[in-house]
mmCIF file of C-alpha atoms in Angstrom:
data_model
loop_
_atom_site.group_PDB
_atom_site.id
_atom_site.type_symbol
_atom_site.label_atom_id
_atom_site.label_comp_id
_atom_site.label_asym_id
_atom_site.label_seq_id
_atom_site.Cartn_x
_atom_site.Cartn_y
_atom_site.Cartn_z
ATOM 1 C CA UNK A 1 0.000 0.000 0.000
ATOM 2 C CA UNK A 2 0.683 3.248 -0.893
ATOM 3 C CA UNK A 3 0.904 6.258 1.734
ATOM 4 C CA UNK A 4 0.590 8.942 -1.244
ATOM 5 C CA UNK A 5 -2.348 7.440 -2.753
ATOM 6 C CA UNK A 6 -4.037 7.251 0.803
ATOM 7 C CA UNK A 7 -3.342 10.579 1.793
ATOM 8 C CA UNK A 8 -6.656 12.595 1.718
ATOM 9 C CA UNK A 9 -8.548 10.304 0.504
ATOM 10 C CA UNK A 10 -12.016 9.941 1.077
ATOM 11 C CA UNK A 11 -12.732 6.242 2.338
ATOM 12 C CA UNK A 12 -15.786 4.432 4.381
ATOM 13 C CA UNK A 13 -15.756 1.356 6.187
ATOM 14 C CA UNK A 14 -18.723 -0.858 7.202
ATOM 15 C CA UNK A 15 -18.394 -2.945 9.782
ATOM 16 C CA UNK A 16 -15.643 -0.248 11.385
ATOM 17 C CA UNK A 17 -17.219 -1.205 15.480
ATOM 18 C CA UNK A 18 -15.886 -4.913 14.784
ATOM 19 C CA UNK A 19 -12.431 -6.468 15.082
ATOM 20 C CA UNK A 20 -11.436 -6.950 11.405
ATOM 21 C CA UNK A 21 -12.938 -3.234 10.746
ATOM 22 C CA UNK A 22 -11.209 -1.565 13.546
ATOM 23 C CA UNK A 23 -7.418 -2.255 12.278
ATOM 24 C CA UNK A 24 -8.648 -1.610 8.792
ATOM 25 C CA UNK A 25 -9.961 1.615 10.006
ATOM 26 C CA UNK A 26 -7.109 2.178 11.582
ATOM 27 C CA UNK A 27 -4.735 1.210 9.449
ATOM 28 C CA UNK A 28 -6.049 3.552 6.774
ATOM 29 C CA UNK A 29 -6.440 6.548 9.526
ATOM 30 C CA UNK A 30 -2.521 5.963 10.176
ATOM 31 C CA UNK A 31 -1.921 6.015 6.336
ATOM 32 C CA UNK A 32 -4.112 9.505 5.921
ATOM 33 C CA UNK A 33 -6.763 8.648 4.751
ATOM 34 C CA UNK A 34 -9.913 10.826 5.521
ATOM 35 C CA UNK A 35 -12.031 7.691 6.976
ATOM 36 C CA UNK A 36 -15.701 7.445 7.673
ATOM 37 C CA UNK A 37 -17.459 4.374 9.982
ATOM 38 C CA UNK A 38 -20.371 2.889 9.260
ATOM 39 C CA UNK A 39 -21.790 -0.077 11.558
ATOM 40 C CA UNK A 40 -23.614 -0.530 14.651
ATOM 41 C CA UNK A 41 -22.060 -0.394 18.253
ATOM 42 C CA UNK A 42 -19.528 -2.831 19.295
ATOM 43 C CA UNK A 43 -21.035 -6.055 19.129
ATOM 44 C CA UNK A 44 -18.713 -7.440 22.259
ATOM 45 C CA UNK A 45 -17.596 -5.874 25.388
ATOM 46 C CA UNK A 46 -15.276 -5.095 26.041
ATOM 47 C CA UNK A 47 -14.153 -4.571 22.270
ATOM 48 C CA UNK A 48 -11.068 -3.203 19.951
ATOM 49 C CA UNK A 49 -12.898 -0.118 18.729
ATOM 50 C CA UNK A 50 -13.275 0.884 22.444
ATOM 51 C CA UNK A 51 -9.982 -0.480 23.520
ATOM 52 C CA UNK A 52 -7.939 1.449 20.866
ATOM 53 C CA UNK A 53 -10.247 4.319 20.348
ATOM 54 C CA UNK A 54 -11.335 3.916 16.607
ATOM 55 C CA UNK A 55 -13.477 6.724 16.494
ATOM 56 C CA UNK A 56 -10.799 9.029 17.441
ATOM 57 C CA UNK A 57 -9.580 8.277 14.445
ATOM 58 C CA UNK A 58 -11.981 8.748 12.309
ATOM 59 C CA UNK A 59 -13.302 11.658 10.197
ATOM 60 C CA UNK A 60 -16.732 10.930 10.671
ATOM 61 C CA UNK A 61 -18.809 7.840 11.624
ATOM 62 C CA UNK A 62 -22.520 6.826 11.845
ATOM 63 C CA UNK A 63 -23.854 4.073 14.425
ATOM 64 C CA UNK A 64 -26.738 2.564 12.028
ATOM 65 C CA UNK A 65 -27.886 -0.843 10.662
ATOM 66 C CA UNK A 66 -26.217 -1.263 7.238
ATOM 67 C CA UNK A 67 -30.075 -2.601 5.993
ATOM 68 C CA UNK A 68 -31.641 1.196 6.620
ATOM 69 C CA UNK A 69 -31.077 2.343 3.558
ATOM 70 C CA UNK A 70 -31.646 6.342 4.270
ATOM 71 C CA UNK A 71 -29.077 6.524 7.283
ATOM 72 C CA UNK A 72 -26.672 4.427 4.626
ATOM 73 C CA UNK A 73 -27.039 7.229 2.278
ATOM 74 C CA UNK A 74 -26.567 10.106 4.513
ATOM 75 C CA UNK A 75 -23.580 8.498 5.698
ATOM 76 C CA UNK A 76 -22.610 8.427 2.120
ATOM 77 C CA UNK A 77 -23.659 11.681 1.619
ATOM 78 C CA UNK A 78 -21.724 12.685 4.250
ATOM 79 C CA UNK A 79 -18.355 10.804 3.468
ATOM 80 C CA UNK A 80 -18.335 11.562 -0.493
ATOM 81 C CA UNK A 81 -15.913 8.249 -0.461
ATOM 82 C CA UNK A 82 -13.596 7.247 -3.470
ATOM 83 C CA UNK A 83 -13.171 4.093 -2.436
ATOM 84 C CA UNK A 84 -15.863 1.604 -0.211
ATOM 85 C CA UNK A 85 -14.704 -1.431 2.342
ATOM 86 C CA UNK A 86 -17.846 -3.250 3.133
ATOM 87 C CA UNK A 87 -16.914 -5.365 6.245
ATOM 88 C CA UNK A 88 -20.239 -5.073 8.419
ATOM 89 C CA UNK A 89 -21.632 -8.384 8.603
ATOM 90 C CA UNK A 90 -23.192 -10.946 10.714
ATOM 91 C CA UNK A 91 -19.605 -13.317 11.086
ATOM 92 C CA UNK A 92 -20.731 -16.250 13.212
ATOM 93 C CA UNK A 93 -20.933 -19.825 12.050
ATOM 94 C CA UNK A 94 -22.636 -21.190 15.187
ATOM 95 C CA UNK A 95 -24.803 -17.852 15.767
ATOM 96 C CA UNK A 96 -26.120 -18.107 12.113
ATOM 97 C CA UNK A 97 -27.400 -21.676 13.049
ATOM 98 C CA UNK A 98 -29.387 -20.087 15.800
ATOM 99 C CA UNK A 99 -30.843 -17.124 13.584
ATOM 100 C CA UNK A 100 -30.449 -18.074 10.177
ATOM 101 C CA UNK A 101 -33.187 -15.494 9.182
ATOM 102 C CA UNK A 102 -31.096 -12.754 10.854
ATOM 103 C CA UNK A 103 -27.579 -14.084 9.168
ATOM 104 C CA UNK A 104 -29.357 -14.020 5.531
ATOM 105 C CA UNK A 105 -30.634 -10.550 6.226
ATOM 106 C CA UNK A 106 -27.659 -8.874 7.097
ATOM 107 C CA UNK A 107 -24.829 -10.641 5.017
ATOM 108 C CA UNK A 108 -27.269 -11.142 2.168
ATOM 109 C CA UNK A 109 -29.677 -7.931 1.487
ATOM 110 C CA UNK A 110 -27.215 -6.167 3.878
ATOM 111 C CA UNK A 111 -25.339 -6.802 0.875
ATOM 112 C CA UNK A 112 -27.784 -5.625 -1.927
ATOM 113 C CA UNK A 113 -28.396 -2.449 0.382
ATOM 114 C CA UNK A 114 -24.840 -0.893 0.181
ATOM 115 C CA UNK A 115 -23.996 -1.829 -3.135
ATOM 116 C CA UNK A 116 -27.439 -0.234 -4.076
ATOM 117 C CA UNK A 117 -26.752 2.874 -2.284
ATOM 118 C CA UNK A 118 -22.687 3.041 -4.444
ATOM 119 C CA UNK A 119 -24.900 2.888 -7.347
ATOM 120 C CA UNK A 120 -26.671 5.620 -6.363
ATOM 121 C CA UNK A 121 -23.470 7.654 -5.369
ATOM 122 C CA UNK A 122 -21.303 7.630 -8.731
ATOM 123 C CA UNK A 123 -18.385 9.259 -6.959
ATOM 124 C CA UNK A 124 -16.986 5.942 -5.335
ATOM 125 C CA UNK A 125 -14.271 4.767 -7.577
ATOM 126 C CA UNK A 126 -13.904 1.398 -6.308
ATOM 127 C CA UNK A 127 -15.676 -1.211 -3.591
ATOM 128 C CA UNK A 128 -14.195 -4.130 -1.719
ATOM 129 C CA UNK A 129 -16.633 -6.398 -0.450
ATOM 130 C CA UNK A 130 -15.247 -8.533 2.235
ATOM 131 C CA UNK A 131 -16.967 -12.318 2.436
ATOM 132 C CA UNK A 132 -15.238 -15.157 3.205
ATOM 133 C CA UNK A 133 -13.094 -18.153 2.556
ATOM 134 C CA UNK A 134 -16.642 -20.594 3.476
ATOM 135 C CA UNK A 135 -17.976 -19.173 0.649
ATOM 136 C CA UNK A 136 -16.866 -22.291 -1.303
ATOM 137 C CA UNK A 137 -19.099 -25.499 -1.580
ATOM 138 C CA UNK A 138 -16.586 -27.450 0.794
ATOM 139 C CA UNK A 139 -16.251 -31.005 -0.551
ATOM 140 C CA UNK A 140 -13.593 -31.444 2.918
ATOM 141 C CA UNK A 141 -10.660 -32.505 0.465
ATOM 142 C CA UNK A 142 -6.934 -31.473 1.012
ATOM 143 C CA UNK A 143 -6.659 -28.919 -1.826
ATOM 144 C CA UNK A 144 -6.743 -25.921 -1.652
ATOM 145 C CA UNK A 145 -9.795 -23.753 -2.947
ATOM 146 C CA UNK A 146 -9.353 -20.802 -6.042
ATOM 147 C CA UNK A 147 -11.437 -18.117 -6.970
ATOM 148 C CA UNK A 148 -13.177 -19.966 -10.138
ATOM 149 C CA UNK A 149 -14.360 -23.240 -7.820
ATOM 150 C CA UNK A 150 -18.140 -23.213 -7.263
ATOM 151 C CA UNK A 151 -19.625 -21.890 -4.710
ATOM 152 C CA UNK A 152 -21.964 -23.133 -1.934
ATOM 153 C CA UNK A 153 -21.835 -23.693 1.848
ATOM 154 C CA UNK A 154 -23.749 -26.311 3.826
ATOM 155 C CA UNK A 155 -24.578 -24.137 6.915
ATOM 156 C CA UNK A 156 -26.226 -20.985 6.561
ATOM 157 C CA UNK A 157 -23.005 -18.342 7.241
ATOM 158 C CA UNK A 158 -21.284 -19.736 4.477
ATOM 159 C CA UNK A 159 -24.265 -20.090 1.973
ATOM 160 C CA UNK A 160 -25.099 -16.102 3.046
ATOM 161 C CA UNK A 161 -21.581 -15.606 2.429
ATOM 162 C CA UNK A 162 -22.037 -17.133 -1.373
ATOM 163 C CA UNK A 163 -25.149 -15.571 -1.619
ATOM 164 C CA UNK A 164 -23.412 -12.422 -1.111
ATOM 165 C CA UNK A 165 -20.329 -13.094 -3.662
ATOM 166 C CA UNK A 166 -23.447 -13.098 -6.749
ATOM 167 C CA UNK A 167 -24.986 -10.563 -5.300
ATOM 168 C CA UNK A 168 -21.695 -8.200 -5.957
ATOM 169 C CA UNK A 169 -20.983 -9.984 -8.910
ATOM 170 C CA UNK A 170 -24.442 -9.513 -10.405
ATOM 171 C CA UNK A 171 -24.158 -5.722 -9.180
ATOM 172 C CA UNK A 172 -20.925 -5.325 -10.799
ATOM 173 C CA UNK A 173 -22.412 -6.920 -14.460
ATOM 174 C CA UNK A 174 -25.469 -5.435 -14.634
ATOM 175 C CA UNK A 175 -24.214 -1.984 -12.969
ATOM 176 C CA UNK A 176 -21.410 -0.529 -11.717
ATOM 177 C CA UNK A 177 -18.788 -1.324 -14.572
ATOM 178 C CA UNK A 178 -20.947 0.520 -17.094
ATOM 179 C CA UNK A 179 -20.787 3.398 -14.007
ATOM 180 C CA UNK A 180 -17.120 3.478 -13.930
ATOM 181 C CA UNK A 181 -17.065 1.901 -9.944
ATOM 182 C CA UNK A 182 -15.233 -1.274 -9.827
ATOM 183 C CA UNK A 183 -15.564 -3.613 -7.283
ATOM 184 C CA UNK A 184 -13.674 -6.601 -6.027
ATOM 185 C CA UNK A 185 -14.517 -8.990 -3.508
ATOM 186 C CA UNK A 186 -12.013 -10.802 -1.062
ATOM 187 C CA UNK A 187 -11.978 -14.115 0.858
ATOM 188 C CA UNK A 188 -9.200 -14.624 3.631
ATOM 189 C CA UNK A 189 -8.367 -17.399 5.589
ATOM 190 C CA UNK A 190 -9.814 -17.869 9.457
ATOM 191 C CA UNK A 191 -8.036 -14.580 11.194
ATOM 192 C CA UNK A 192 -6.426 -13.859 14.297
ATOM 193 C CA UNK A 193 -5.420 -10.775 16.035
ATOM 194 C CA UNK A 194 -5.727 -8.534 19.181
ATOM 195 C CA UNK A 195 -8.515 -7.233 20.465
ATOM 196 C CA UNK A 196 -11.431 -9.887 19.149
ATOM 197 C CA UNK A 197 -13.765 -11.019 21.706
ATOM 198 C CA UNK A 198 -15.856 -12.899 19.472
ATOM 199 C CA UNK A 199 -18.162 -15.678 21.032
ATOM 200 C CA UNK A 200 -17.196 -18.896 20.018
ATOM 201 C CA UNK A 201 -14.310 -18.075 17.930
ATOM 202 C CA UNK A 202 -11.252 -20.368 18.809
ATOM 203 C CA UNK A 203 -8.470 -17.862 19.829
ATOM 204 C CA UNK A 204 -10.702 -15.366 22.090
ATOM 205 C CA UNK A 205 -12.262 -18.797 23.793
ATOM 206 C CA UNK A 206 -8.970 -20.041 24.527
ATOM 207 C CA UNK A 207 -7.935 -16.702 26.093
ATOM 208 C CA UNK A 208 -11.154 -15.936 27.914
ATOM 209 C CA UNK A 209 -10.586 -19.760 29.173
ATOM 210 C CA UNK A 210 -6.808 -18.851 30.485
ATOM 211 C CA UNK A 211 -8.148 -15.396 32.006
ATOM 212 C CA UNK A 212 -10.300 -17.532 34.003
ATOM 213 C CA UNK A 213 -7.618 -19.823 34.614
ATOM 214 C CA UNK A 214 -10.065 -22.902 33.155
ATOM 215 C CA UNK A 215 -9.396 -25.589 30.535
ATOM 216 C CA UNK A 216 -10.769 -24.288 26.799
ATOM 217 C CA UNK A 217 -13.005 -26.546 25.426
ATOM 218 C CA UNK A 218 -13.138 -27.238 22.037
ATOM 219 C CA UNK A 219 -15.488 -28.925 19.421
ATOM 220 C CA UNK A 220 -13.221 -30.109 16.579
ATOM 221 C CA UNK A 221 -9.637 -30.426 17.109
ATOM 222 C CA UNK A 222 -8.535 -32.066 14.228
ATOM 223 C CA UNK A 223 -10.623 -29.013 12.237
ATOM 224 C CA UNK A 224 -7.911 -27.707 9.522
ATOM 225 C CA UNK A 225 -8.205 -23.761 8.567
ATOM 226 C CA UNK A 226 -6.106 -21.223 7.189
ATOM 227 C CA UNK A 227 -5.136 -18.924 10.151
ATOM 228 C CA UNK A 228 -3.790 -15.741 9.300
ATOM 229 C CA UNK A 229 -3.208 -12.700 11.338
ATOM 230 C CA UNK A 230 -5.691 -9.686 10.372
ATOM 231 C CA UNK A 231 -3.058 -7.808 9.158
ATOM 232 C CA UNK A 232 -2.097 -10.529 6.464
ATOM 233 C CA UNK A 233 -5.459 -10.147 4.398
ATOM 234 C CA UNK A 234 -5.787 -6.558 5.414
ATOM 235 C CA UNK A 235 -2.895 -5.788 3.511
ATOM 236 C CA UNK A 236 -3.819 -7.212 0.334
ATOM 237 C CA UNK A 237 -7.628 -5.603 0.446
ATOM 238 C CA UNK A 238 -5.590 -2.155 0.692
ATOM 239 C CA UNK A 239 -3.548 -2.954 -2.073
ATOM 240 C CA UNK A 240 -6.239 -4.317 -4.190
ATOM 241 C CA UNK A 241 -8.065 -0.812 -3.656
ATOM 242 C CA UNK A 242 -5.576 0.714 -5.201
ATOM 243 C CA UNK A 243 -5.074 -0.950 -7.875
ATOM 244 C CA UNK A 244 -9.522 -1.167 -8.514
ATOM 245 C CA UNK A 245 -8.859 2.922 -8.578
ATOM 246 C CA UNK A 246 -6.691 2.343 -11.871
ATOM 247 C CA UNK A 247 -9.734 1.568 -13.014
ATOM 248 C CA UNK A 248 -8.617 -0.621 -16.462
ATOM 249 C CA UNK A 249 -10.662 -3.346 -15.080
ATOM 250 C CA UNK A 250 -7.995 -5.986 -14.694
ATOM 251 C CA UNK A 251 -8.532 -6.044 -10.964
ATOM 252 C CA UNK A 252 -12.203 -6.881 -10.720
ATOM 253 C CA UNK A 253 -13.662 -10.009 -9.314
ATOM 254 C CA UNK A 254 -12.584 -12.115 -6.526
ATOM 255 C CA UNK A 255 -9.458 -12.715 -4.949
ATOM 256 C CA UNK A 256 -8.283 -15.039 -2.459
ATOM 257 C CA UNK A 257 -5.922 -13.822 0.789
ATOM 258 C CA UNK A 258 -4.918 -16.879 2.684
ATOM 259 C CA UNK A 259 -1.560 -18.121 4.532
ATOM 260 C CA UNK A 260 1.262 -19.797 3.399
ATOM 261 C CA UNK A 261 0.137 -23.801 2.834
ATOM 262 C CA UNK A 262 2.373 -24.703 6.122
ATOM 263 C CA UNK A 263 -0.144 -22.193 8.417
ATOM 264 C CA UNK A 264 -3.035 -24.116 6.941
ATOM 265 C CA UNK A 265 -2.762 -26.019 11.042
ATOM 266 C CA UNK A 266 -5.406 -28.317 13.055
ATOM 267 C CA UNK A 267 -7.452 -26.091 15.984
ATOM 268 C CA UNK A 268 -5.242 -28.659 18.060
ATOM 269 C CA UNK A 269 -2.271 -27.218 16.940
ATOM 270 C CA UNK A 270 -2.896 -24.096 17.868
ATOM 271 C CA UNK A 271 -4.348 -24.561 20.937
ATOM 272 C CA UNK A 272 -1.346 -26.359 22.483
ATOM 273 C CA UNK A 273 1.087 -23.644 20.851
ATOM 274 C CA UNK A 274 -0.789 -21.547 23.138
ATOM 275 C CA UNK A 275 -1.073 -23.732 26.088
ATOM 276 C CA UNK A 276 2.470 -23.678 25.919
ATOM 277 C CA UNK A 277 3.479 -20.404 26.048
ATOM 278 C CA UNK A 278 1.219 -19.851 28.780
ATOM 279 C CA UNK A 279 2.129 -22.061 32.066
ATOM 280 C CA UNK A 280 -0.575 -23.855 33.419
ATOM 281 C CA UNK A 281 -2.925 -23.010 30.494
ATOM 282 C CA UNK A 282 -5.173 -26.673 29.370
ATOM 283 C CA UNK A 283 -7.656 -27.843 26.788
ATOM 284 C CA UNK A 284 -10.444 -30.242 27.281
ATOM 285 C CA UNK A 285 -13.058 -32.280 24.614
ATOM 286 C CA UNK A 286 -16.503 -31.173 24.525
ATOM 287 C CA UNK A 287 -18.401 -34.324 23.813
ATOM 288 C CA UNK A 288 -21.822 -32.694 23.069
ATOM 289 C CA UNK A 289 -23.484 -33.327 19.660
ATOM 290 C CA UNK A 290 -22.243 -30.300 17.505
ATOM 291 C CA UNK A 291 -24.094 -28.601 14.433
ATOM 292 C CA UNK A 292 -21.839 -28.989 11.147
ATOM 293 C CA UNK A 293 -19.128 -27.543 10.166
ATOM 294 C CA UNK A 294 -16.259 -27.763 7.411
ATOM 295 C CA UNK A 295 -13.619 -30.441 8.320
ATOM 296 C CA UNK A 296 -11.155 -29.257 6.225
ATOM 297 C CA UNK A 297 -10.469 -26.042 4.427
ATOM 298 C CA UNK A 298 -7.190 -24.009 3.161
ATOM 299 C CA UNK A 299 -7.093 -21.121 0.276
ATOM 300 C CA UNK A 300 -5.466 -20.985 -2.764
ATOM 301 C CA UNK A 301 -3.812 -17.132 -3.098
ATOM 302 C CA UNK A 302 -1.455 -18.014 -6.433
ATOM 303 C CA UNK A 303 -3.573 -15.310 -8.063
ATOM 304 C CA UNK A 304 -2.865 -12.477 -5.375
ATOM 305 C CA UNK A 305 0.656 -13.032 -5.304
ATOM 306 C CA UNK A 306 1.072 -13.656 -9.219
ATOM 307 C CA UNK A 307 -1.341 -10.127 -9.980
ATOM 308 C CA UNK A 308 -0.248 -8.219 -7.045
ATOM 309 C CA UNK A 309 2.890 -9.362 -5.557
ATOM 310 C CA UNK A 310 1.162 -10.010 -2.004
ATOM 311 C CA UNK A 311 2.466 -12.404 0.378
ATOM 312 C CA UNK A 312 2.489 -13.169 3.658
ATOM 313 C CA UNK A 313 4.919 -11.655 6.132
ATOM 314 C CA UNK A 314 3.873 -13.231 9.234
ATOM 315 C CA UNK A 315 4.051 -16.587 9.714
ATOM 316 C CA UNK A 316 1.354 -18.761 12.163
ATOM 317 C CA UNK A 317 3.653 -18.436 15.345
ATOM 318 C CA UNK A 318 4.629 -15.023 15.056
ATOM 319 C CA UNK A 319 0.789 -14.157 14.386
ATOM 320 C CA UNK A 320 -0.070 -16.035 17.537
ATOM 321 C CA UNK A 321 2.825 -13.964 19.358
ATOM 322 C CA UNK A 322 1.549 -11.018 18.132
ATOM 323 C CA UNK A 323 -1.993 -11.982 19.219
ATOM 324 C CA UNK A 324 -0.813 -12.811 23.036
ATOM 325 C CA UNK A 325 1.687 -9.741 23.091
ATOM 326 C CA UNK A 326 -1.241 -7.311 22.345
ATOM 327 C CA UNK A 327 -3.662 -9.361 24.892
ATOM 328 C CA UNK A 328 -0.755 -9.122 27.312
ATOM 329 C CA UNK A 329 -0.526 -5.568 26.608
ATOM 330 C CA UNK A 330 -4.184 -4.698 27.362
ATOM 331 C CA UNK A 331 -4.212 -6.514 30.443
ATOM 332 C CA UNK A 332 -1.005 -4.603 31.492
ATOM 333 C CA UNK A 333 -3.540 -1.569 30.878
ATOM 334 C CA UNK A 334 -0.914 0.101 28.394
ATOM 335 C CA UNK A 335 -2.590 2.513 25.691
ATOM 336 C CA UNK A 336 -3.913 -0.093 22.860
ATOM 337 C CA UNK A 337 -4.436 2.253 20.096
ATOM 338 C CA UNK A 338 -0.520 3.304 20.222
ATOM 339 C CA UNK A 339 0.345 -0.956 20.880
ATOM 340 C CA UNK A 340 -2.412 -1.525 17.862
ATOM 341 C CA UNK A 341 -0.690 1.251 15.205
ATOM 342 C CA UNK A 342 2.578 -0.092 16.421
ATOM 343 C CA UNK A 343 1.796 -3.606 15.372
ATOM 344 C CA UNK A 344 0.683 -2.031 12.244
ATOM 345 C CA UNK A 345 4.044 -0.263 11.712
ATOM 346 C CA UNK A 346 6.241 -3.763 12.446
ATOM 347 C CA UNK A 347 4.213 -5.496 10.062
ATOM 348 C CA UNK A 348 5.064 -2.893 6.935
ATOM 349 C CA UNK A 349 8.244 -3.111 8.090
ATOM 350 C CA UNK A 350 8.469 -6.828 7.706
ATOM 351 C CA UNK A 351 9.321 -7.637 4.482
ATOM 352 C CA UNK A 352 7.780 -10.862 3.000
ATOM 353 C CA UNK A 353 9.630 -13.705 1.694
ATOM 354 C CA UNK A 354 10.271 -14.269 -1.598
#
C-alpha cells in the first residue's frame, strides 16, 4: 500500500465497530486517509474499537444498521468516499445456526443495500466487499480452494456468504462497470489478532478460558483452517483498492488472501502452541453433539501473489505472538491504540519472503 495514494482520501468502512474493521480503520487513519465508519455499536464488550479508540480516528462515523437504507445514504452523503470497504456483517458460524433469518438478512440484502446505495453515489471509484473463505461449496478434500471453484456452503453463514459473492458480482455486471465503480470482492483465511472477543471463535475462547484460569473446550480439534493474522489479508484488500482505482478493469472479481500452505494447522495445533506459552494453560473435549461444520479447508492465493505481488509476512507463530503480546498488553492496561498502530508499523516493516 501506498501512503501517497491514501493521503486525503475519502474512504468508508462498514463494519468499522468490529475487530477486522477496527485495524482496517485504523490502518487507513494511520496512512491519511480521511475515513468514515459505518456499523452498529460494538457487538462485544469489552471490544477493539473501544480499547484502541477507533473513532478518534476517524473523520466521521454513523452508528446505524447497514439494511436502513436512508441513514446508509446520509452516511454516504456525508463521506463523499472514493473508495468503499464493506466489512459489516453478521460473522458467526454457530450464531447463524441459531438465527439463520437474521444471518441471511444482514450478510445477504445487507449486501444488496450498500452496493445499491454506491450505485446511487457515482463518486466511489472502487468497492471491496469482504466475504469469506466458506464461501466455497466445501467437498472437505486437502486442496486448496481458487477463486473460479463453485460456490456453496452447507450451513447458513457460508451459503449467506455465497449468496453475497453473486450478489456483488451480479451488481458489478449489470451496474457498476458501465458506471465506472469497480468492485472486487475478497476471501481470507480464518483470522487472528488482538482485540477480538468474538463468542465462540477459537483464539478469544482459549484466552477468555486462560483469564479464568479454566481448561478451553473445544469442538473439533482435528478441524484444519487457514489462520492468518488480520493484518495478512488486510494488507492485500488495501492494495487491491488501489489498484480497482486504476480503473482498467484488470482487478475486478474475486481474490483469495490466505496463509502460506504450512499455516493451513489443526485447531489442536494451535491450541497447544498456546497452552504452551502460557504455564498452566489446558484444553479439554466437549463431547456434546455439535451442528456442522467444514472439516477441512485451506485457500489458494497463487492469483494475489502472481497479480499483485502479495504475500504473507507473518508466519502462524509469530501471528499467535503477536496476538498474546497485544492481549498481554491490554491486560497490562498500556494505551492499545498506540500498541495496535505499532503492530501495524512492524508489520510494513516486515518484508515478506520471496
Amino acid at each position: 500500500m501506498q501512503q501517497q495514494f491514501w493521503t486525503g482520501r475519502r474512504v468508508l468502512v462498514t463494519g468499522h465497530s468490529g475487530f477486522k474493521g477496527g485495524w482496517l480503520a485504523l490502518w487507513l487513519a494511520r496512512l491519511g486517509a480521511r475515513v468514515h465508519g459505518y456499523a452498529l455499536a460494538p457487538p462485544t464488550t469489552p471490544s477493539l474499537y473501544r480499547a484502541a479508540r477507533v473513532g478518534e480516528r476517524l473523520a466521521g462515523e454513523h452508528i446505524a444498521d447497514l439494511r436502513d437504507r436512508a441513514a446508509l445514504a446520509a452516511a454516504f452523503d456525508a463521506a463523499a468516499p472514493e473508495v468503499v470497504f464493506h466489512l459489516a456483517a453478521q460473522p458467526l458460524v454457530r450464531a447463524a445456526y441459531r438465527d439463520p433469518v437474521e444471518t441471511y438478512a444482514v450478510n445477504l440484502m445487507g449486501t444488496v443495500d450498500l452496493l445499491e446505495t454506491v450505485r446511487q453515489h457515482p463518486g466511489v471509484r472502487a468497492v471491496v466487499v469482504v466475504t469469506s473463505d466458506k464461501c466455497y461449496e466445501n467437498h472437505d478434500w486437502v486442496w486448496p480452494y481458487r477463486e473460479d471453484d463453485a460456490l456453496g456452503g452447507h450451513d447458513p453463514y457460508s451459503s449467506s456468504k455465497a449468496c453475497a459473492e453473486l450478489v456483488s458480482a451480479s451488481y458489478r455486471r449489470a451496474f457498476l462497470e458501465e458506471a465506472g465503480t469497480a468492485l472486487a470482492t475478497v476471501r481470507a483465511g480464518n483470522v487472528i489478532g488482538g482485540g477480538d472477543w468474538a463468542a465462540e471463535r477459537l483464539v478469544p475462547d482459549v484466552l477468555r478460558a486462560i483469564d479464568a484460569g479454566e481448561p478451553v473446550v473445544l469442538r473439533a480439534p482435528g478441524a484444519i483452517r487457514p489462520w492468518q493474522h488480520v493484518l495478512e489479508p488486510l494488507a492485500g484488500y488495501l492494495d487491491l483498492a488501489e489498484r480497482l482505482c486504476a480503473d482498467n478493469g484488470e482487478y475486478i472479481g474475486a481474490w483469495n488472501f490466505g496463509p502460506e500452505a504450512a499455516d493451513a494447522r489443526p485447531v489442536r495445533w494451535l491450541v497447544e502452541w498456546l497452552c504452551t506459552a502460557v504455564p498452566g494453560a489446558q484444553w479439554r473435549l466437549d463431547e456434546r453433539p455439535q451442528p456442522r461444520e467444514a472439516t477441512v479447508l485451506r485457500l489458494d492465493s497463487s492469483k494475489a501473489r502472481a497479480a499483485l505481488g502479495w504475500r504473507p509476512r507473518w508466519p502462524l507463530e509469530q501471528a499467535l505472538a503477536r496476538t498474546l503480546d497485544w492481549h498481554r498488553a491490554w491486560r497490562a492496561g498500556e494505551d492499545m491504540q498506540t500498541r495496535t498502530l505499532a503492530q501495524i508499523a512492524d508489520y510494513t516493516a516486515t518484508e515478506p519472503p520471496r
